[in-house]
PDB file of C-alpha atoms in Angstrom:
ATOM      1  CA  SER G   1      -4.333  29.945  37.241  1.00 78.00           C
ATOM      2  CA  TYR G   2      -4.976  29.593  41.013  1.00 87.00           C
ATOM      3  CA  GLU G   3      -2.643  29.314  44.109  1.00 92.00           C
ATOM      4  CA  VAL G   4      -2.109  26.224  46.230  1.00 97.00           C
ATOM      5  CA  SER G   5      -1.173  26.699  49.822  1.00 97.00           C
ATOM      6  CA  GLN G   6       0.286  24.469  52.599  1.00 98.00           C
ATOM      7  CA  PRO G   7       1.509  25.073  56.106  1.00 98.00           C
ATOM      8  CA  PRO G   8       5.242  25.767  56.212  1.00 98.00           C
ATOM      9  CA  SER G   9       5.953  23.239  59.001  1.00 98.00           C
ATOM     10  CA  VAL G  10       4.240  20.372  60.868  1.00 98.00           C
ATOM     11  CA  SER G  11       5.784  18.451  63.838  1.00 98.00           C
ATOM     12  CA  VAL G  12       4.920  14.980  65.085  1.00 98.00           C
ATOM     13  CA  SER G  13       6.241  12.504  67.490  1.00 98.00           C
ATOM     14  CA  PRO G  14       7.348   9.020  66.331  1.00 98.00           C
ATOM     15  CA  GLY G  15       4.571   6.656  65.914  1.00 98.00           C
ATOM     16  CA  GLN G  16       1.860   9.333  65.826  1.00 98.00           C
ATOM     17  CA  THR G  17      -0.233  10.536  62.990  1.00 98.00           C
ATOM     18  CA  ALA G  18       0.874  13.473  60.826  1.00 98.00           C
ATOM     19  CA  THR G  19      -1.535  15.478  58.706  1.00 98.00           C
ATOM     20  CA  ILE G  20      -0.547  18.106  56.144  1.00 98.00           C
ATOM     21  CA  THR G  21      -3.172  20.032  54.366  1.00 98.00           C
ATOM     22  CA  CYS G  22      -3.204  21.655  51.007  1.00 98.00           C
ATOM     23  CA  SER G  23      -5.844  24.367  50.001  1.00 98.00           C
ATOM     24  CA  GLY G  24      -6.714  26.044  46.849  1.00 94.00           C
ATOM     25  CA  ALA G  25      -9.635  27.549  45.044  1.00 94.00           C
ATOM     26  CA  GLU G  26      -9.949  24.923  42.267  1.00 91.00           C
ATOM     27  CA  LEU G  27      -9.001  21.837  44.335  1.00 94.00           C
ATOM     28  CA  GLY G  28     -12.733  20.718  44.468  1.00 90.00           C
ATOM     29  CA  HIS G  29     -12.463  20.272  40.713  1.00 92.00           C
ATOM     30  CA  ARG G  30      -8.893  19.011  40.481  1.00 95.00           C
ATOM     31  CA  TYR G  31      -7.140  16.020  41.555  1.00 95.00           C
ATOM     32  CA  VAL G  32      -4.056  16.553  43.776  1.00 97.00           C
ATOM     33  CA  CYS G  33      -0.755  14.787  44.084  1.00 98.00           C
ATOM     34  CA  TRP G  34       1.693  14.614  46.831  1.00 98.00           C
ATOM     35  CA  TYR G  35       5.478  14.410  46.730  1.00 98.00           C
ATOM     36  CA  GLN G  36       8.165  13.682  49.305  1.00 98.00           C
ATOM     37  CA  GLN G  37      11.517  15.219  49.141  1.00 98.00           C
ATOM     38  CA  LYS G  38      14.150  14.280  51.509  1.00 98.00           C
ATOM     39  CA  THR G  39      17.262  16.335  52.104  1.00 98.00           C
ATOM     40  CA  GLY G  40      19.616  16.331  49.101  1.00 97.00           C
ATOM     41  CA  GLN G  41      17.289  13.996  47.140  1.00 98.00           C
ATOM     42  CA  SER G  42      15.020  14.364  44.317  1.00 98.00           C
ATOM     43  CA  PRO G  43      11.196  14.392  44.900  1.00 98.00           C
ATOM     44  CA  VAL G  44       9.227  11.079  45.044  1.00 98.00           C
ATOM     45  CA  LEU G  45       5.554  10.720  44.068  1.00 98.00           C
ATOM     46  CA  LEU G  46       3.572   9.498  46.987  1.00 98.00           C
ATOM     47  CA  ILE G  47      -0.210  10.071  46.060  1.00 98.00           C
ATOM     48  CA  TYR G  48      -2.020  10.827  42.906  1.00 97.00           C
ATOM     49  CA  GLN G  49      -5.604  11.461  41.995  1.00 96.00           C
ATOM     50  CA  ASP G  50      -6.210  12.537  45.661  1.00 97.00           C
ATOM     51  CA  THR G  51      -5.833   9.062  47.129  1.00 98.00           C
ATOM     52  CA  ARG G  52      -3.930   6.689  45.058  1.00 97.00           C
ATOM     53  CA  ARG G  53      -0.642   5.266  45.916  1.00 97.00           C
ATOM     54  CA  PRO G  54       1.947   4.256  43.363  1.00 96.00           C
ATOM     55  CA  SER G  55       3.311   0.817  43.709  1.00 95.00           C
ATOM     56  CA  GLY G  56       6.253   0.777  46.381  1.00 96.00           C
ATOM     57  CA  ILE G  57       4.819   3.466  48.462  1.00 98.00           C
ATOM     58  CA  PRO G  58       4.003   2.299  52.092  1.00 98.00           C
ATOM     59  CA  GLU G  59       0.368   2.071  53.188  1.00 98.00           C
ATOM     60  CA  ARG G  60       0.911   4.342  56.038  1.00 98.00           C
ATOM     61  CA  PHE G  61       0.914   7.263  53.573  1.00 98.00           C
ATOM     62  CA  SER G  62      -2.759   8.047  52.487  1.00 98.00           C
ATOM     63  CA  GLY G  63      -4.476  10.916  50.881  1.00 98.00           C
ATOM     64  CA  SER G  64      -7.873  12.435  51.012  1.00 98.00           C
ATOM     65  CA  SER G  65      -9.753  15.401  49.593  1.00 97.00           C
ATOM     66  CA  SER G  66     -12.923  17.438  50.711  1.00 97.00           C
ATOM     67  CA  GLY G  67     -13.988  20.734  49.169  1.00 95.00           C
ATOM     68  CA  ASN G  68     -11.076  22.845  48.209  1.00 96.00           C
ATOM     69  CA  THR G  69      -8.750  21.013  50.716  1.00 98.00           C
ATOM     70  CA  ALA G  70      -6.686  17.985  50.227  1.00 98.00           C
ATOM     71  CA  THR G  71      -4.927  16.116  53.026  1.00 98.00           C
ATOM     72  CA  LEU G  72      -1.940  13.911  53.303  1.00 98.00           C
ATOM     73  CA  THR G  73      -1.971  11.694  56.306  1.00 98.00           C
ATOM     74  CA  ILE G  74       1.018   9.685  57.447  1.00 98.00           C
ATOM     75  CA  SER G  75       0.064   7.004  60.053  1.00 98.00           C
ATOM     76  CA  GLY G  76       2.623   5.632  62.443  1.00 98.00           C
ATOM     77  CA  THR G  77       5.070   8.315  61.535  1.00 98.00           C
ATOM     78  CA  GLN G  78       8.715   7.071  61.454  1.00 98.00           C
ATOM     79  CA  VAL G  79      11.813   9.077  61.801  1.00 98.00           C
ATOM     80  CA  SER G  80      12.636   8.397  58.284  1.00 98.00           C
ATOM     81  CA  ASP G  81       9.575  10.246  57.051  1.00 98.00           C
ATOM     82  CA  GLU G  82      11.250  13.504  58.039  1.00 98.00           C
ATOM     83  CA  ALA G  83      11.206  15.490  54.756  1.00 98.00           C
ATOM     84  CA  ASP G  84       9.523  18.211  52.721  1.00 98.00           C
ATOM     85  CA  TYR G  85       6.130  17.359  51.534  1.00 98.00           C
ATOM     86  CA  TYR G  86       4.607  19.141  48.353  1.00 98.00           C
ATOM     87  CA  CYS G  87       1.102  19.087  47.098  1.00 98.00           C
ATOM     88  CA  GLN G  88       0.439  19.673  43.501  1.00 98.00           C
ATOM     89  CA  SER G  89      -2.601  20.396  41.336  1.00 97.00           C
ATOM     90  CA  TRP G  90      -3.127  21.457  37.834  1.00 96.00           C
ATOM     91  CA  ASP G  91      -5.164  23.421  35.327  1.00 94.00           C
ATOM     92  CA  PRO G  92      -5.512  22.675  31.579  1.00 94.00           C
ATOM     93  CA  THR G  93      -2.155  24.239  30.696  1.00 95.00           C
ATOM     94  CA  SER G  94      -0.021  24.402  33.988  1.00 96.00           C
ATOM     95  CA  VAL G  95       1.150  22.378  36.996  1.00 97.00           C
ATOM     96  CA  LEU G  96       0.827  24.142  40.380  1.00 97.00           C
ATOM     97  CA  PHE G  97       3.071  23.274  43.465  1.00 98.00           C
ATOM     98  CA  GLY G  98       2.267  24.307  47.091  1.00 98.00           C
ATOM     99  CA  GLY G  99       5.063  25.988  48.903  1.00 98.00           C
ATOM    100  CA  GLY G 100       5.873  22.752  50.656  1.00 98.00           C
ATOM    101  CA  THR G 101       5.543  21.407  54.439  1.00 98.00           C
ATOM    102  CA  ARG G 102       8.680  20.670  56.302  1.00 98.00           C
ATOM    103  CA  LEU G 103       7.688  17.636  58.457  1.00 98.00           C
ATOM    104  CA  THR G 104       9.847  17.172  61.737  1.00 98.00           C
ATOM    105  CA  VAL G 105       9.570  14.009  63.511  1.00 98.00           C
ATOM    106  CA  LEU G 106      10.837  14.498  67.212  1.00 93.00           C
TER     107      LEU G 106
ATOM    108  CA  GLN S   1      14.090   0.337  35.651  1.00 94.00           C
ATOM    109  CA  VAL S   2      13.136   3.890  34.671  1.00 96.00           C
ATOM    110  CA  GLN S   3      16.186   6.246  34.539  1.00 97.00           C
ATOM    111  CA  VAL S   4      16.253   9.997  33.962  1.00 98.00           C
ATOM    112  CA  MET S   5      19.564  11.752  33.753  1.00 98.00           C
ATOM    113  CA  GLU S   6      20.028  15.378  33.220  1.00 98.00           C
ATOM    114  CA  SER S   7      23.142  17.308  32.022  1.00 98.00           C
ATOM    115  CA  GLY S   8      24.256  20.512  30.789  1.00 98.00           C
ATOM    116  CA  GLY S   9      24.218  22.449  33.929  1.00 97.00           C
ATOM    117  CA  GLY S  10      27.165  24.700  35.210  1.00 97.00           C
ATOM    118  CA  VAL S  11      28.121  28.363  36.041  1.00 97.00           C
ATOM    119  CA  VAL S  12      26.862  30.711  33.384  1.00 97.00           C
ATOM    120  CA  GLN S  13      26.935  34.384  33.131  1.00 97.00           C
ATOM    121  CA  PRO S  14      23.846  36.514  33.183  1.00 98.00           C
ATOM    122  CA  GLY S  15      22.235  37.334  29.773  1.00 97.00           C
ATOM    123  CA  THR S  16      23.738  34.150  28.084  1.00 97.00           C
ATOM    124  CA  SER S  17      22.117  30.964  27.033  1.00 98.00           C
ATOM    125  CA  LEU S  18      21.988  27.344  28.161  1.00 97.00           C
ATOM    126  CA  ARG S  19      20.795  24.012  26.870  1.00 98.00           C
ATOM    127  CA  LEU S  20      19.817  21.246  29.445  1.00 98.00           C
ATOM    128  CA  SER S  21      19.514  17.759  28.150  1.00 98.00           C
ATOM    129  CA  CYS S  22      17.763  14.755  29.719  1.00 98.00           C
ATOM    130  CA  VAL S  23      18.346  11.331  28.530  1.00 98.00           C
ATOM    131  CA  VAL S  24      15.936   8.608  29.588  1.00 98.00           C
ATOM    132  CA  SER S  25      15.817   4.784  29.726  1.00 98.00           C
ATOM    133  CA  GLY S  26      13.634   1.957  30.895  1.00 97.00           C
ATOM    134  CA  PHE S  27      10.577   3.029  29.202  1.00 97.00           C
ATOM    135  CA  SER S  28       9.185   3.844  25.810  1.00 97.00           C
ATOM    136  CA  PHE S  29       9.893   7.784  25.732  1.00 97.00           C
ATOM    137  CA  SER S  30       7.684   8.567  22.816  1.00 96.00           C
ATOM    138  CA  ASN S  31       4.755   7.392  24.785  1.00 95.00           C
ATOM    139  CA  TYR S  32       5.171   9.989  27.594  1.00 96.00           C
ATOM    140  CA  GLY S  33       4.783  13.591  28.168  1.00 97.00           C
ATOM    141  CA  MET S  34       7.746  15.153  29.991  1.00 98.00           C
ATOM    142  CA  HIS S  35       8.368  18.017  32.370  1.00 98.00           C
ATOM    143  CA  TRP S  36      11.042  20.443  33.672  1.00 98.00           C
ATOM    144  CA  VAL S  37      10.706  21.435  37.231  1.00 98.00           C
ATOM    145  CA  ARG S  38      13.193  23.792  39.094  1.00 98.00           C
ATOM    146  CA  GLN S  39      14.149  24.309  42.612  1.00 98.00           C
ATOM    147  CA  ALA S  40      16.016  27.467  43.812  1.00 98.00           C
ATOM    148  CA  PRO S  41      18.593  26.979  46.692  1.00 97.00           C
ATOM    149  CA  GLY S  42      16.444  26.503  49.938  1.00 97.00           C
ATOM    150  CA  LYS S  43      13.260  27.075  48.150  1.00 98.00           C
ATOM    151  CA  GLY S  44      10.364  24.955  46.978  1.00 98.00           C
ATOM    152  CA  LEU S  45       9.492  23.255  43.776  1.00 98.00           C
ATOM    153  CA  GLU S  46       8.439  25.251  40.763  1.00 98.00           C
ATOM    154  CA  TRP S  47       7.064  23.568  37.700  1.00 98.00           C
ATOM    155  CA  VAL S  48       8.632  25.123  34.478  1.00 98.00           C
ATOM    156  CA  ALA S  49       7.438  23.469  31.361  1.00 98.00           C
ATOM    157  CA  PHE S  50       5.688  20.371  29.832  1.00 98.00           C
ATOM    158  CA  ILE S  51       5.824  18.895  26.354  1.00 97.00           C
ATOM    159  CA  SER S  52       3.336  16.271  25.278  1.00 96.00           C
ATOM    160  CA  ASP S  53       4.100  12.763  23.976  1.00 95.00           C
ATOM    161  CA  ASP S  54       3.974  13.790  20.405  1.00 95.00           C
ATOM    162  CA  GLY S  55       5.427  17.226  20.978  1.00 96.00           C
ATOM    163  CA  SER S  56       2.323  19.037  19.671  1.00 96.00           C
ATOM    164  CA  LYS S  57       1.518  20.481  23.110  1.00 96.00           C
ATOM    165  CA  LYS S  58       4.033  22.752  25.113  1.00 97.00           C
ATOM    166  CA  TYR S  59       3.117  24.583  28.215  1.00 97.00           C
ATOM    167  CA  TYR S  60       5.116  27.007  30.260  1.00 98.00           C
ATOM    168  CA  VAL S  61       4.946  28.720  33.491  1.00 97.00           C
ATOM    169  CA  ASP S  62       4.186  32.381  32.975  1.00 96.00           C
ATOM    170  CA  SER S  63       7.467  33.714  34.357  1.00 95.00           C
ATOM    171  CA  VAL S  64       9.612  31.815  31.786  1.00 97.00           C
ATOM    172  CA  ARG S  65       7.355  31.901  28.596  1.00 95.00           C
ATOM    173  CA  GLY S  66       9.241  33.413  25.776  1.00 96.00           C
ATOM    174  CA  ARG S  67      12.690  32.714  27.204  1.00 98.00           C
ATOM    175  CA  PHE S  68      12.540  28.934  27.744  1.00 98.00           C
ATOM    176  CA  SER S  69      11.842  26.393  24.976  1.00 98.00           C
ATOM    177  CA  ILE S  70      11.178  22.746  25.646  1.00 98.00           C
ATOM    178  CA  SER S  71      11.784  20.203  23.003  1.00 98.00           C
ATOM    179  CA  ARG S  72      12.343  16.478  22.516  1.00 98.00           C
ATOM    180  CA  ASP S  73      14.088  14.003  20.176  1.00 98.00           C
ATOM    181  CA  ASP S  74      12.349  10.645  20.364  1.00 98.00           C
ATOM    182  CA  SER S  75      15.031   8.943  18.280  1.00 98.00           C
ATOM    183  CA  GLU S  76      17.671   9.768  21.002  1.00 98.00           C
ATOM    184  CA  SER S  77      15.111   9.438  23.994  1.00 98.00           C
ATOM    185  CA  THR S  78      16.206  13.031  25.001  1.00 98.00           C
ATOM    186  CA  LEU S  79      14.385  16.026  26.385  1.00 98.00           C
ATOM    187  CA  TYR S  80      15.811  19.445  26.173  1.00 98.00           C
ATOM    188  CA  LEU S  81      15.318  22.846  27.860  1.00 98.00           C
ATOM    189  CA  GLU S  82      16.801  25.915  26.059  1.00 98.00           C
ATOM    190  CA  ILE S  83      17.167  28.902  28.335  1.00 98.00           C
ATOM    191  CA  ALA S  84      17.857  32.225  26.958  1.00 97.00           C
ATOM    192  CA  SER S  85      19.043  35.552  28.524  1.00 97.00           C
ATOM    193  CA  LEU S  86      19.670  33.749  31.815  1.00 97.00           C
ATOM    194  CA  ARG S  87      18.940  35.914  34.879  1.00 97.00           C
ATOM    195  CA  PRO S  88      20.005  35.421  38.580  1.00 96.00           C
ATOM    196  CA  ASP S  89      16.610  34.305  39.614  1.00 97.00           C
ATOM    197  CA  ASP S  90      17.000  31.267  36.985  1.00 98.00           C
ATOM    198  CA  MET S  91      19.644  29.822  39.328  1.00 98.00           C
ATOM    199  CA  ALA S  92      18.202  26.460  40.449  1.00 98.00           C
ATOM    200  CA  MET S  93      18.399  22.739  40.380  1.00 98.00           C
ATOM    201  CA  TYR S  94      16.580  21.778  37.178  1.00 98.00           C
ATOM    202  CA  TYR S  95      14.794  18.347  37.251  1.00 98.00           C
ATOM    203  CA  CYS S  96      13.566  16.326  34.242  1.00 98.00           C
ATOM    204  CA  ALA S  97      10.636  14.298  35.000  1.00 98.00           C
ATOM    205  CA  ARG S  98       8.219  11.874  33.267  1.00 97.00           C
ATOM    206  CA  GLY S  99       4.547  12.674  33.108  1.00 94.00           C
ATOM    207  CA  GLY S 100       1.811  10.290  33.711  1.00 88.00           C
ATOM    208  CA  TYR S 101       0.666   7.575  31.184  1.00 79.00           C
ATOM    209  CA  THR S 102      -2.107   5.619  32.786  1.00 72.00           C
ATOM    210  CA  THR S 103      -2.569   8.372  35.342  1.00 71.00           C
ATOM    211  CA  SER S 104      -2.500  11.969  33.848  1.00 93.00           C
ATOM    212  CA  TRP S 105      -0.158  14.286  32.085  1.00 95.00           C
ATOM    213  CA  TYR S 106       0.282  16.343  35.294  1.00 95.00           C
ATOM    214  CA  VAL S 107       1.331  13.469  37.474  1.00 96.00           C
ATOM    215  CA  ILE S 108       4.904  13.649  37.722  1.00 96.00           C
ATOM    216  CA  GLU S 109       5.918  10.046  38.219  1.00 95.00           C
ATOM    217  CA  ASN S 110       9.602   9.777  37.943  1.00 96.00           C
ATOM    218  CA  TRP S 111      12.332  12.399  38.654  1.00 98.00           C
ATOM    219  CA  GLY S 112      15.948  12.754  37.658  1.00 98.00           C
ATOM    220  CA  GLN S 113      18.776  13.754  39.854  1.00 98.00           C
ATOM    221  CA  GLY S 114      18.784  17.276  38.614  1.00 98.00           C
ATOM    222  CA  ALA S 115      21.097  19.553  36.854  1.00 98.00           C
ATOM    223  CA  LEU S 116      22.374  22.566  38.882  1.00 98.00           C
ATOM    224  CA  VAL S 117      22.384  25.958  36.978  1.00 98.00           C
ATOM    225  CA  THR S 118      24.480  28.685  38.734  1.00 98.00           C
ATOM    226  CA  VAL S 119      24.042  32.261  37.290  1.00 97.00           C
ATOM    227  CA  SER S 120      26.979  34.347  38.254  1.00 95.00           C
ATOM    228  CA  SER S 121      29.267  37.047  36.562  1.00 93.00           C
TER     229      SER S 121
END
């Protein structure tokens, strides 16, 4: 399999746009998912198939992909968006998570 | 609504075995592949295992293959994870999660609250 990497931390001011990147050798050929995990809670699926949002996920969360890099964008970031964010990809017999990015909103 | 509930965690000694269970409701269990994902204290998510909807495909992360066994009982809407020869680095919160249906198997759509496994002598 291959590795998927993310920056360990990102900071953003409330109301601004946060971007979290995810890179991996096969991401140009594989869809990426994004998950949000708030402190003490279970992860929640935010984005799947690079760009699609499950029902109930606010529109301020969006995903994109170009080449071997996927990006999660949070527009109009709220204090409540402070959390760990994980990208995830796959190969035919495994699921691969990035190491996670701690988003600080201050 | 979709509910996923793990059980079977606790404090266990190194070298012993453990079985985690996961009971689901709110969806047709037999139509979905299921995952186990773990998270060591203060660390990131690590995918552990997957079983397909019909049980014919089972995938494992390399680090647990041969020691962990995933299985399912559709009559009880229950997923299992058997862990043998527990090691200190198996200590983690173990999440049971539903795979995708209209999406894809690797999309982890719904997560349980987790079962904490502590390995200590």
